[in-house]
Every structure is written in C-alpha cells, then in structure tokens.
Amino acid sequence: MDRFLRAIGARPEDQRKLLMMAPVFFICGISEMLNYNGFMTLFNQRFGSEYLPYVYAAEAFILPLEAWLLSWLAARLPKPKLMRVLYGILLGIVVVNGLVLLVLQSFGLELRWYYPVLFIASSFVVRQQTILLWSLAVDLCSTQQAKRLMPVFVGSATLGGVAAGLLAQLISLAFGPEVVYAAGGLLLLAALPNYRKVISRYLVPLSIKLEANAQEEEQVSTAAVFKHALRSPFLLTVILLMTLMPALYFLMEYQFLNVTKISFPSEQAFSRFFGMITMVLFVLAFLLQTVSGKLMARLGASQMLTAISGVYVISFAGALIFVGGSAALPIISAGYMLLYLLLYYSAEPSYQLFFKTLPLAQRDSYRYAAQGIAASAGILIGAGLQFLHSGFGLSWTLLSFVGLAGAALLFVLAWFGRRFYMRELVNSVQTLGENDLAEQFDEFSRNDAAIDEVRRMLKLPQDSAKEIALQILGRLQNPNDVTELLALIDDPNPRIRVAAVRAMNLESADLHAMVKVAAFLEDPDDEMRAEGVRQIGRMKHMEHQAFFFLRQKLLDRHPSVVAEAVKAMYSFNNAPSYEACAEVIDRILDEGGESSVYICRVVAELKLHAFVPKIERLVDEAHPAARVAAISCLGTLQVTSIIPKLLERLPMMDQEMFRTTTESFIQMGSSAVKPLLDCLPDAPPKRWTSAVSALSALLPDEQVRTGLTDEALKRLSELEAASGYSLSLKQLGKAELSHLALMRWREVRSFIFAGVWAILSKLADEQVVDAIKHAAADEDEEIRSNAWEVLAEGMGERRLSQFLLTVLERGEEGKPVQSDEEARSILEAAVKGSDDWWREIAAAALVEEGEHMASDEQMMSRLNKVVFLRQVPYFTDLSLEELGLIASIAEEHTCLDGENLLERGEPNPAMYVIVDGNIELTSISAAGWEGTIGVLGTGDVCGVTSALDSTPSTVTAQSLLGDVRVLKLVGDNVSRLIRLYPEIGIGLLRASFARIRLLEEMMMRIDS
C-alpha cells in the first residue's frame, strides 16, 4: 500500500480515505455502466433507436423540473441527509426497474411503452450518480488532498467501467439484458454500506455548522446571465460551445446505436458488443487519466477545447466517408468512444476554467446558469439532429455531412472562443487574486498575443495594472524583458521598483544591467536592497563583479540584506565566498539579538552544520525571537542533542516557542522518537502535549494506536481525578486555593485535550478532527451535541474518542466530596502527583495555619505571591501559568518610612506592586504647583510606564506612615513576559488606562 501511495503521489494519511472510498467508486462504476448497457440495449432493440430523438426531447423538458427538485431538496436537507436521500432515490429507481424487468422476463410479457420510461428514469440515475459521487469526493477532501486522490477515484470508476464491460458480455450471453440491468441494482446496493460509512465518518463531521462570518455572494438570475451573454461575445461563445459539443455527441451516439443495431440484430449479440465497447471505452478512459493532466498543462483550457473540436471534425469526416460501407461499424464506434471520453473527461474541466475570468462573487451563478441553459439546449439540438433521420428520412450520408458541418462550426467557435478567452483573461487580470493568477499563468505563457497585451500594461498609468503585469512577467522570467523592466526601476512607487527587479532574469544580462541593479544596493528601502542582492546573486556569469558588490552588503545595516548577501555568496561555491560569509555569520551569532534571527534562517536553509554550536547557545538568548529562530534552525538541521534542554524548558515556554519546539521535534524525524517517548511518564502537561503531538506525526498508525492512545487514556483518567481537587479545597473552606486549583485544572485540560486531538488527527482524517474539535466547544448546543455524537460513534480510536466525550460531557463538575476526611485524602494524593502547581496548592491547604515546611518555603512563597497578584487589577485576567511567571520574577522589597521608591525626573528600572502599606505620589503641575496627586495602598501599582519604556519618572513615590512592603518587577523582565504572553500586556494596558484617567482628574484638581 505504501508503494502504491508513493506511486500515485498520495500520502500515508490518505490511506484510510482511499480504502473506504475507492471501492465505492469502483462498485458504482460497474453498476452505472451495467445499468447503462441494460437500458440502452432494451430501448434500442425493443422500442427502436429511431425514436431516440423523441425521448431526448422529452428529457430536455424534464431537466428543468429535475433541477428544481434537486434544488428544493438541497435547500431543505442538511448535506449528509441529502446525500443519503439522493442515493436512496437512485437505488430505489434501479431496484424497481430491475424487478419490473425480471417480472416481465419471467412471465414472457412485453410492455413496449415501458422502455421510454425506463430510458428516462435510468438516464436520470446515471447522470445523478456521477454527480453524486464526484460532489461527495470534492466535499470530503481538502483542496490539496483532492488533487492527490481524485485521479485515484477517477481510475477506480473507469476500472469499474472496464469490469462492467466484461460482466455485461458474460451476463447477457447467459441471461439477457434484463439481468444485466438488475445486476447493476445489486451492485449499487452492495456499495451502500461503504457509502453510508463514508458519510458518517467524514461528511457528518465536516457538515457540522461552525461559527463563520461568510459574506453572501451576489446571485445572478438565469435571465440576467442570458442577457449578459447576448452582450458578451466571450460568454455567448462559451454557452454555444457547451451546447453544441454534447448535441453533436448525441448525433454520433445515434449513428453508433443504429449502425450497431444493423450489425447485431439480436439482443444478446448487441448487448455483448455494447459490453465490449464499454470495456474498451473505459480502458481508454483510464489511460486518458494518466495523460489528461499533462495535456491540460501543455495545451491549456482554450487550446484543449480547440483540439477536442478537431477530433469532432475528424470523427464526423470518418463517418461521412465510411458510412454505408464495411468499415462503418469500427469507424463510427471509434468516433463514439472518442467523443464520449473527450466530452466527459476533458471538455468539462476546460469549461470550468473559462468561468475563472468572472468575479468570484458571481462565478458560480454564471457557471450553473450557463450549464443549465446549455444542457437543455444541447439535448434539444441533439434530438433535432437525430430527428432529421428518424422523422424526415435524411440519409446517413447527409446526416453525417450535417454532423461534419456542425463539427466545423464547433471548431470555428472554439478557435474564436480561444481568442475571446485570452482577451477576457487579460482584461480581468487586474481583478484576479494570487491563486487565480497562478492557475491562469499557463494560459498566458502559451499565447504571444496575451503576453504582448501584458507588456503593454507596463505603460499604463495605473500602478495596479503594472503590478499584475510584473507578476506575470516575473513568472515568465524572459531575458528579453530586461530592457523594459530596467525602465521601471526609477518608478516613484517602491512596490513597482521591487516588482520590476523581481521580474528580471539577469542570468545572461550584461554589465550595464548589473550596474543598474547594483544602484539598488544603496536604496534607503531595506526590501529593495535585499531584492537587488538576490538578483546580483543570480548573475553567476559575471561572478567576479557580483562578488565585489555582494561582499559590501555583508556589512549592510539591516540583517535581512546581510542574510540575502550570505545566501547569494554561498551559491558561488568558492572558498573566498565561504570565508567571507563565515566571518559574518560568526559575528552576528555572537552578537545575538534580532540580527541573529535572519542568520539562523540562512544557516537552516543552507544546512550549515558547522555553526550548530553557536546556534545552540542562542537557545539561551534573551531576545525571544532569536530563541525561536535558533530552535527552528536546530530542528531543520536535526540536532537531536538539544532535545533534553528543550524538553526541560517546555513548561516555561510561550505559545510561539512551544509551537516551534514541537515542529522542530517533528523535523528531527525518527531520531527524536526515543527521547520523546522516554519523557512521557510523569511529564508536566505542557511537555507531555508537545511530545505527544510530535510523536503522533512521527510514529506509524499502529504504534500511535497501541502506545500513545494508552498514554492519553491515562492522562484523561488523571484529569478526571484532578477535578476533585477544587471541590476538596472548597470543602475545607479554602476558597482562594479552590479557585486556583480550578484555574490549573482548566489549563491542564487544555494541554491534554491538545495532545488527544493530535492523536485522533493521526488516526482519523485531519480535516474531520479539526471540524469536530471546534464544534465540540461551540456555544450552540445543537452544534456541540452533533460533534459529541460523532465522538460517541468512535472517531479514529474508539476508546480514546469515547473517553474524551465523557470528559467533555462532565465539564468542570467533579465528583462531590462528602467530608473533610475525604477532602484531605484527595489532597494528599495531589501532593504526591506530577504537577507542581497541584502539589503546591494541596500542600498549602494541608499545612496547619502558622506552620511552614522548610522544604516548601520557596514554593509557598511563589503560591502566596500568586494568590496576592490575582487580586491586583493589572493581573486579574491572567491564567495561573502566567501569574506563576510573574511571581517567579517578583522580588520582595521593603521600603522604610519616608524612603522614595521613585524620584521625579530620574530613570526608573522597575514597577512596584504594594503588598502592605501606603505610597504617596507627588508631582508638579503645568502651573508650577507641587502637591500630592494620590495615595496608593495594598494592591496598587506604581512605576509601570517609566519601567517599560525606560523614561524618567513623572512622579515621586514615597512611603507614607510606616514601612511599605512591595513586589518589585524589573522592567526588562516584564517586557520579556509581555512579548511572550500578550495577555499580560493587555492587562497592564487596561489598568494603565484607568490610572491615566485617574491622574488626569487629579491634575485638574491641582490646577484648580
């Protein structure tokens, strides 16, 4: 299976979805073609292919009713139920028709009027079954996964068609076309369990409503589309192509059925030949899938349709030449198969690209309305062409000539449509997003006229047009564009200048071009200098001159430019470049700080293992961004020796560093597995979550299922037991400690849940798990209950999924504590646990008032600080972990009576939180009056602003009426915590605003 996945470009995480869905496509592919073979044989042989135009005409009038019915169902049913209902309708139609046919065959009855009904009903099944399966696959797969898996699903369906061809020949030989049709119904029934399982496991979770603020797209009516199409040559051409192509296919199908009926008059012979054609057809369809992507990439949507139109011309020309002769059957059969394949497997995707030129908000409206118009009109025109023979008696030769004329018209439409498409693409290019532009780029690159139009956009006055043109030319990287692009480097808009430099291909440019680009190396804009360095680095044909310019930029004032210069010089692969770069890298890594962030990225990108020791030292750097960059670099270089240090520091890491560390563990690969597994027992919650998340990505499914699942179940059990800590403290009358225990329980729960979700993402579909994770915490009770129902069914790993549901359902309510003795017993267990906060809280509650255990003095001091800080308005909204970080840097300090904490006009390195006592704040007003502006007491804070921005204090703070005890927080330490935990900064900012308002009021009183 692994070799197969690698061969098709799929990933291991796709395996579960493939094993469940590929059989559905394969079995339904067999069923669809058996049904098609059965009803076409019965209609053709017992009712007559000459009546096919009438049936198609009736079907054209039924199509709008069919569209209305499906739209009505879609509007009233949730997606999973809609998919089940539609499958049930299709299955019911096939089963009922199969039973009717078997009854008629058993009793030797003949109901000739029944076969048109069979044709229309079964045609509906074949049409909707195809749409149903493809829409299901698209809905269940993310965009990137769909690109990997859709070829496999298409291949499964086409292989099903091959199998159907073989089965049809065998069954028809022994039992007749009625049994062929009924066998299709049985297979459709056989695929039902897997189909329902796919919906339950994937579609139900993904369809759960999540909170989103999606804007309503502007809908355009069919009438508005048609009106617009009459004014737009492009849209009119598209609709005509979508109409005429299937109409001509129906004509070729009509000729094929009639020629086959003449050649094979008996039902069994006709069914066997039709089965063989079906088998060959789907073998060709399977082979087409292996080259269709390459054809589309090589030709593009517009030229693909032109090529298909050429095949139409050749097919009808062959029919015209050989009709009536001995070669008519193979020629027309080949034409029929070619047109079927190209229409349904190549033309349809090409149409969709045409609608990419329309605004996003209107795209679907135009697409579906145009398809509705084209489908109905195509069937009517096809029926009319068939009626020329069946109704007016037109000869086969003349009918083939009409088909050839229609194919020639189709070719002309496709040719002019290509030109209209290019013109529309260029006109709409300014409205395209980056993804759309990338998708349409190949169309530009193959059309000289479009590229000339893009080059003319460079001379337009609008900057937006220039930017779009530069993006396209940048993708082309045509050396011939350098002259025009050099003319834009003096543009007043810096974005245009940067885009122009990026679009240049200087790999064969002359010295004049290098000098012009080198002028950017002294540009005041950092981004411009960096782009200039990148471009000069590409001019390896003038290595000596490039080296001269680049070496100067190793001393640039901005580290991003220096980093680009290092990368460019390393690309020269010579000793002088290595030596110069090594000196710069050593210097910057020794300095640390923000500059080292860029160099760490370069070291990682270039795989410079020689600098690992200095990168390892940066893990201790004071600058948080430098630490993050160093950890990421070490992960990329797979330096596993750093793992113990990272594991040790995980509990104190901020969110960004925590995420980067986990990603680094994953990048280190299999060599990181053992130390991560070894750290799991008794690991603090944060360390456990990081290790489990990394191991979920590194280990194969079976090891995750057997090893990590048990570890997660153990942690969830411990979490359940820990829910009694808060209630026990409450039972003993320790309200403050009870609240702290609950805060810690919430923090631990979030960490454990993160690890559990990571395990489930490995064992189930990641997209599904992500949807359930968000829905399980939704405020809407219905959404939440739907997510919980999915967990109850067992998602990924049944035991883990259901235990997680148990914890979610219980919420924060632990098992009631009945007595003080039970409470003390629970807290004694907490003292022996692995979490330091619960140990500390439980120990504090169990120690008799006034007594302190010497070994716990430091921890108790931290806990007391946390209890106090939580009552300070600055820190009210912080978590227990954040309060603990502040407590760890808070120093107790006593200010004697009359001593100054702050001096007006003097620098202030710290902020102070008053624990006990009073502080008088004095200042001088704008009028020169000195006076008291306030007295601060327990829980108040002073010196915040000057401590954080290193400015002189605007007030004098003096102890009043006795000694004052304070917690001293050094400004640099607080600034570092704010960078790590933005919530701390938000709390400080909120409280500062309140203080500013108070001070403004006091100053007004002084002035008055």
XYZ file of C-alpha atoms in Angstrom, residues 1-434:
434
model
C 0.000 0.000 0.000
C 2.847 2.387 0.854
C 4.469 1.747 -2.532
C 1.139 2.311 -4.267
C 0.588 5.579 -2.387
C 4.043 6.818 -3.331
C 3.488 5.830 -6.947
C 0.317 7.906 -7.239
C 1.699 10.811 -5.215
C -0.649 10.212 -2.274
C 0.418 10.376 1.351
C 0.035 7.827 4.164
C -2.700 9.918 5.782
C -4.782 9.410 2.623
C -4.845 5.631 3.085
C -7.976 5.408 5.239
C -9.990 7.573 2.897
C -8.776 5.684 -0.159
C -9.563 2.264 1.291
C -13.062 3.375 2.180
C -13.983 5.445 -0.894
C -12.157 3.782 -3.795
C -14.384 0.656 -3.510
C -17.471 2.898 -3.664
C -16.264 4.433 -6.931
C -15.274 1.042 -8.327
C -18.552 -0.728 -7.473
C -20.693 2.246 -8.508
C -18.685 2.468 -11.744
C -19.642 -1.134 -12.513
C -23.260 -0.510 -11.515
C -23.558 2.638 -13.610
C -22.313 1.023 -16.795
C -24.348 -2.163 -16.290
C -27.459 -0.017 -15.938
C -26.461 1.994 -18.999
C -25.765 -1.137 -21.014
C -29.048 -2.724 -19.943
C -31.454 0.126 -20.626
C -29.735 1.199 -23.871
C -29.872 -2.377 -25.185
C -33.524 -2.808 -24.231
C -34.587 0.553 -25.639
C -32.594 0.153 -28.836
C -33.742 -3.377 -29.554
C -37.347 -3.384 -28.296
C -38.519 0.170 -28.802
C -36.211 1.356 -31.585
C -33.276 3.744 -31.784
C -35.179 5.778 -34.391
C -37.310 7.085 -31.519
C -34.294 8.311 -29.586
C -34.852 11.971 -30.693
C -38.308 11.984 -29.122
C -37.002 10.609 -25.851
C -34.190 13.179 -25.767
C -36.700 15.942 -26.461
C -38.833 14.754 -23.562
C -35.736 14.608 -21.377
C -34.843 18.205 -22.294
C -38.210 19.381 -20.961
C -37.824 17.249 -17.821
C -34.360 18.649 -16.979
C -35.628 21.973 -15.537
C -38.060 20.056 -13.303
C -35.209 17.783 -12.229
C -33.026 20.806 -11.396
C -35.875 22.373 -9.400
C -36.442 19.166 -7.430
C -32.771 18.797 -6.529
C -32.521 22.480 -5.560
C -35.634 22.099 -3.393
C -34.151 19.079 -1.630
C -30.788 20.783 -1.153
C -32.444 23.800 0.436
C -34.360 21.695 2.960
C -31.992 18.897 3.913
C -28.591 19.005 5.608
C -25.798 17.828 3.357
C -25.342 14.321 4.836
C -29.069 13.599 4.742
C -29.313 14.990 1.217
C -26.564 12.624 0.067
C -28.311 9.659 1.698
C -31.707 10.617 0.274
C -30.338 11.030 -3.251
C -28.580 7.686 -3.090
C -31.805 6.128 -1.805
C -33.767 7.655 -4.707
C -31.258 6.346 -7.259
C -31.177 2.916 -5.643
C -34.981 2.808 -5.493
C -35.341 3.668 -9.194
C -32.857 0.988 -10.254
C -34.266 -1.690 -7.941
C -37.877 -1.038 -9.006
C -36.953 -1.067 -12.679
C -34.868 -4.207 -12.190
C -37.768 -6.009 -10.521
C -40.183 -4.912 -13.276
C -37.804 -6.169 -15.956
C -37.300 -9.516 -14.208
C -41.069 -9.948 -13.770
C -41.660 -9.161 -17.454
C -38.946 -11.620 -18.441
C -40.227 -14.366 -16.118
C -43.798 -14.192 -17.390
C -42.889 -13.514 -21.008
C -44.711 -10.164 -21.018
C -43.977 -7.321 -23.399
C -44.787 -3.699 -22.469
C -43.302 -1.684 -25.300
C -44.394 1.681 -23.807
C -42.369 0.925 -20.659
C -38.951 1.239 -22.340
C -39.001 5.047 -22.859
C -39.899 5.359 -19.160
C -37.014 3.028 -18.332
C -34.694 5.119 -20.541
C -35.604 8.489 -18.943
C -35.577 7.166 -15.356
C -32.304 5.278 -15.811
C -30.685 8.195 -17.615
C -31.519 10.291 -14.548
C -29.824 7.669 -12.355
C -26.655 7.542 -14.458
C -26.442 11.337 -14.635
C -27.080 11.955 -10.933
C -24.983 9.031 -9.728
C -21.937 10.530 -11.406
C -22.613 13.981 -9.938
C -23.335 12.488 -6.517
C -20.043 10.628 -6.295
C -17.872 13.462 -7.581
C -19.501 16.030 -5.307
C -19.048 13.667 -2.348
C -15.354 13.273 -3.125
C -14.870 17.026 -3.501
C -16.710 17.751 -0.241
C -14.722 15.197 1.753
C -11.256 16.140 0.561
C -9.369 19.316 1.181
C -8.080 21.059 -1.938
C -4.600 19.552 -1.785
C -5.895 16.114 -0.841
C -8.380 16.249 -3.718
C -5.525 16.870 -6.149
C -3.834 13.716 -4.857
C -6.865 11.439 -4.609
C -9.199 12.465 -7.435
C -7.114 10.656 -10.082
C -7.392 7.502 -7.954
C -11.162 7.886 -7.647
C -11.475 8.503 -11.392
C -9.257 5.495 -12.030
C -11.421 3.354 -9.737
C -14.567 4.415 -11.596
C -13.033 3.767 -15.001
C -11.754 0.366 -13.913
C -15.304 -0.301 -12.771
C -16.400 0.539 -16.313
C -13.905 -1.984 -17.695
C -15.225 -4.629 -15.311
C -18.777 -3.701 -16.290
C -17.937 -4.308 -19.951
C -16.699 -7.808 -19.176
C -19.656 -8.597 -16.908
C -22.162 -7.295 -19.434
C -20.823 -9.649 -22.087
C -20.939 -12.652 -19.758
C -24.338 -11.925 -18.214
C -26.046 -11.050 -21.496
C -24.781 -14.244 -23.070
C -26.340 -16.341 -20.299
C -29.352 -14.368 -19.078
C -30.117 -11.351 -21.267
C -30.128 -7.548 -20.820
C -32.780 -7.600 -18.052
C -30.380 -9.390 -15.715
C -27.565 -7.040 -16.785
C -29.687 -4.109 -15.624
C -30.763 -5.863 -12.391
C -27.136 -6.745 -11.573
C -26.372 -3.031 -11.631
C -29.002 -2.524 -8.938
C -27.488 -5.259 -6.778
C -24.060 -3.681 -7.028
C -25.487 -0.279 -6.147
C -26.972 -1.937 -3.063
C -23.615 -3.582 -2.283
C -21.865 -0.187 -2.268
C -24.413 1.277 0.184
C -22.686 0.225 3.477
C -19.375 1.819 2.491
C -21.201 4.875 1.143
C -23.051 5.386 4.428
C -19.863 4.784 6.396
C -18.058 7.444 4.369
C -20.838 9.928 5.092
C -20.890 9.111 8.818
C -17.131 9.299 9.291
C -16.308 12.237 7.065
C -19.256 14.222 5.763
C -21.267 14.421 9.014
C -18.360 15.951 10.972
C -17.459 18.344 8.163
C -21.058 19.462 7.755
C -21.431 20.499 11.392
C -22.090 24.209 11.408
C -19.111 26.245 12.632
C -19.105 29.917 13.509
C -18.159 31.928 10.460
C -18.850 35.335 9.031
C -19.064 34.288 5.414
C -20.403 37.049 3.214
C -23.356 36.319 0.991
C -22.317 36.159 -2.617
C -24.303 38.168 -5.077
C -26.561 35.820 -7.002
C -27.322 36.375 -10.650
C -30.516 35.043 -12.209
C -30.574 32.893 -15.297
C -32.305 35.707 -17.171
C -29.536 38.124 -16.208
C -26.909 35.631 -17.337
C -28.601 35.144 -20.700
C -28.980 38.901 -21.147
C -25.328 39.425 -20.329
C -24.321 36.580 -22.654
C -26.036 38.311 -25.580
C -23.843 41.357 -24.968
C -20.644 39.403 -24.268
C -19.057 37.573 -27.232
C -16.985 35.552 -24.777
C -19.883 34.277 -22.650
C -22.043 33.669 -25.707
C -19.250 31.600 -27.243
C -18.822 29.597 -24.034
C -22.539 28.771 -23.839
C -22.608 27.837 -27.535
C -19.625 25.527 -27.049
C -21.263 23.917 -24.014
C -24.431 23.447 -26.089
C -23.083 22.303 -29.429
C -20.485 19.829 -28.139
C -22.961 17.483 -26.365
C -25.518 17.959 -29.173
C -23.053 16.601 -31.725
C -22.123 13.804 -29.340
C -25.797 12.765 -29.196
C -25.816 12.678 -33.004
C -22.733 10.429 -33.054
C -24.319 8.227 -30.378
C -27.472 7.945 -32.531
C -25.424 6.846 -35.539
C -23.472 4.366 -33.393
C -26.633 2.779 -31.969
C -28.257 2.425 -35.362
C -25.181 1.022 -37.086
C -24.710 -1.408 -34.205
C -28.363 -2.484 -34.369
C -27.992 -3.241 -38.062
C -24.788 -5.215 -37.498
C -26.093 -7.063 -34.407
C -29.852 -7.616 -34.758
C -30.210 -9.979 -31.779
C -30.370 -8.639 -28.237
C -27.634 -10.906 -26.943
C -25.238 -10.023 -29.753
C -25.992 -6.308 -29.384
C -25.512 -6.454 -25.601
C -22.239 -8.362 -25.930
C -20.852 -5.883 -28.488
C -22.048 -2.959 -26.394
C -20.330 -4.528 -23.387
C -17.105 -4.855 -25.350
C -17.354 -1.209 -26.427
C -17.955 -0.227 -22.797
C -14.895 -2.173 -21.703
C -12.681 -0.620 -24.395
C -14.158 2.788 -23.665
C -13.223 2.686 -20.008
C -9.808 1.220 -20.663
C -9.228 4.278 -22.831
C -10.751 6.489 -20.111
C -8.337 5.013 -17.572
C -5.403 5.619 -19.900
C -6.656 9.131 -20.601
C -6.452 9.929 -16.890
C -2.718 9.278 -16.955
C -2.163 11.964 -19.591
C -5.121 14.335 -19.204
C -3.372 16.434 -16.561
C -0.286 16.758 -18.747
C -2.421 17.585 -21.789
C -4.260 20.288 -19.878
C -0.988 21.689 -18.568
C 0.548 21.682 -22.046
C -2.394 22.955 -24.068
C -4.424 24.976 -21.578
C -8.209 25.169 -21.391
C -8.771 27.111 -24.602
C -6.447 25.070 -26.826
C -7.764 21.860 -25.246
C -11.259 22.674 -26.479
C -9.878 23.559 -29.899
C -8.122 20.180 -30.050
C -11.308 18.381 -28.963
C -13.229 20.206 -31.691
C -10.649 18.963 -34.187
C -11.350 15.383 -33.054
C -15.078 16.044 -33.619
C -14.302 17.110 -37.203
C -12.181 14.002 -37.816
C -14.809 11.667 -36.310
C -17.679 13.001 -38.439
C -15.441 13.095 -41.515
C -14.725 9.406 -40.961
C -18.425 8.709 -40.549
C -19.189 10.607 -43.770
C -16.546 8.717 -45.746
C -17.230 5.202 -44.472
C -20.970 5.255 -43.696
C -22.750 2.503 -45.592
C -19.547 0.533 -46.089
C -17.999 -2.409 -44.275
C -15.790 -0.104 -42.186
C -18.736 1.938 -40.888
C -19.064 -0.022 -37.622
C -15.417 0.297 -36.415
C -15.056 3.919 -37.614
C -18.302 5.148 -36.042
C -17.656 3.080 -32.890
C -14.215 4.673 -32.554
C -15.713 8.122 -33.106
C -18.381 7.468 -30.488
C -15.825 6.361 -27.904
C -13.502 9.305 -28.606
C -16.283 11.873 -28.323
C -17.604 10.295 -25.120
C -14.172 10.380 -23.487
C -13.271 13.885 -24.579
C -16.665 15.355 -23.717
C -16.951 13.986 -20.194
C -13.308 13.711 -19.148
C -11.620 16.675 -20.866
C -14.125 19.269 -22.069
C -15.968 19.617 -18.744
C -12.861 20.655 -16.743
C -11.931 23.099 -19.511
C -15.305 24.838 -19.288
C -14.783 25.446 -15.584
C -11.561 27.362 -16.216
C -13.411 29.750 -18.518
C -15.558 30.912 -15.617
C -12.425 31.803 -13.629
C -12.350 35.079 -15.556
C -15.608 36.188 -13.898
C -15.761 37.931 -10.499
C -15.657 35.482 -7.610
C -18.985 36.636 -6.182
C -20.780 35.928 -9.485
C -18.758 32.984 -10.755
C -20.967 30.147 -9.513
C -24.158 31.903 -10.562
C -22.923 32.263 -14.129
C -21.459 28.767 -14.149
C -24.590 26.895 -13.056
C -26.997 29.045 -15.019
C -24.917 28.637 -18.173
C -24.674 24.893 -17.639
C -28.440 24.668 -17.176
C -29.083 26.575 -20.405
C -26.509 24.549 -22.319
C -27.703 21.146 -21.037
C -31.319 21.699 -22.008
C -30.499 23.350 -25.344
C -27.861 20.698 -26.134
C -30.330 17.858 -25.693
C -32.951 19.645 -27.794
C -30.494 20.335 -30.611
C -29.198 16.758 -30.410
C -32.735 15.430 -30.601
C -33.438 17.718 -33.559
C -30.384 16.440 -35.427
C -31.465 12.851 -34.783
C -34.987 13.700 -35.950
C -33.583 14.669 -39.359
C -33.133 10.961 -39.956
C -35.917 9.407 -37.921
C -38.583 11.988 -38.813
C -37.586 13.431 -42.186
C -35.794 10.369 -43.538
C -32.474 12.105 -44.173
C -29.914 9.588 -45.431
C -26.989 8.514 -43.289
C -24.588 10.234 -45.666
C -26.403 13.560 -45.439
C -26.782 13.148 -41.682
C -23.012 12.603 -41.402
C -22.488 15.696 -43.563
C -24.701 17.706 -41.190
C -22.612 16.383 -38.296
C -19.399 17.368 -40.112
C -20.767 20.879 -40.737
C -21.701 21.144 -37.059
C -18.224 19.947 -36.055
C -16.649 22.541 -38.369
C -18.827 25.218 -36.735
C -17.736 23.897 -33.331
C -14.088 24.191 -34.368
C -14.604 27.792 -35.524
C -16.363 28.618 -32.248
C -13.529 27.045 -30.261
C -10.934 28.967 -32.275
C -12.625 32.318 -31.784
C -13.507 31.348 -28.216
C -9.787 30.953 -27.574
C -9.171 34.495 -28.733
C -12.104 35.829 -26.715
C -10.857 33.923 -23.678
C -7.390 35.435 -23.934
C -8.836 38.914 -24.314
C -11.163 38.372 -21.355
C -8.316 36.939 -19.315
C -6.128 39.964 -19.935
C -9.000 42.371 -19.241
C -9.859 40.646 -15.982
C -6.319 40.010 -14.825
C -6.350 43.054 -12.535
C -9.188 41.506 -10.511
C -7.577 38.099 -10.153
C -6.262 37.028 -6.792
C -2.827 35.483 -6.423
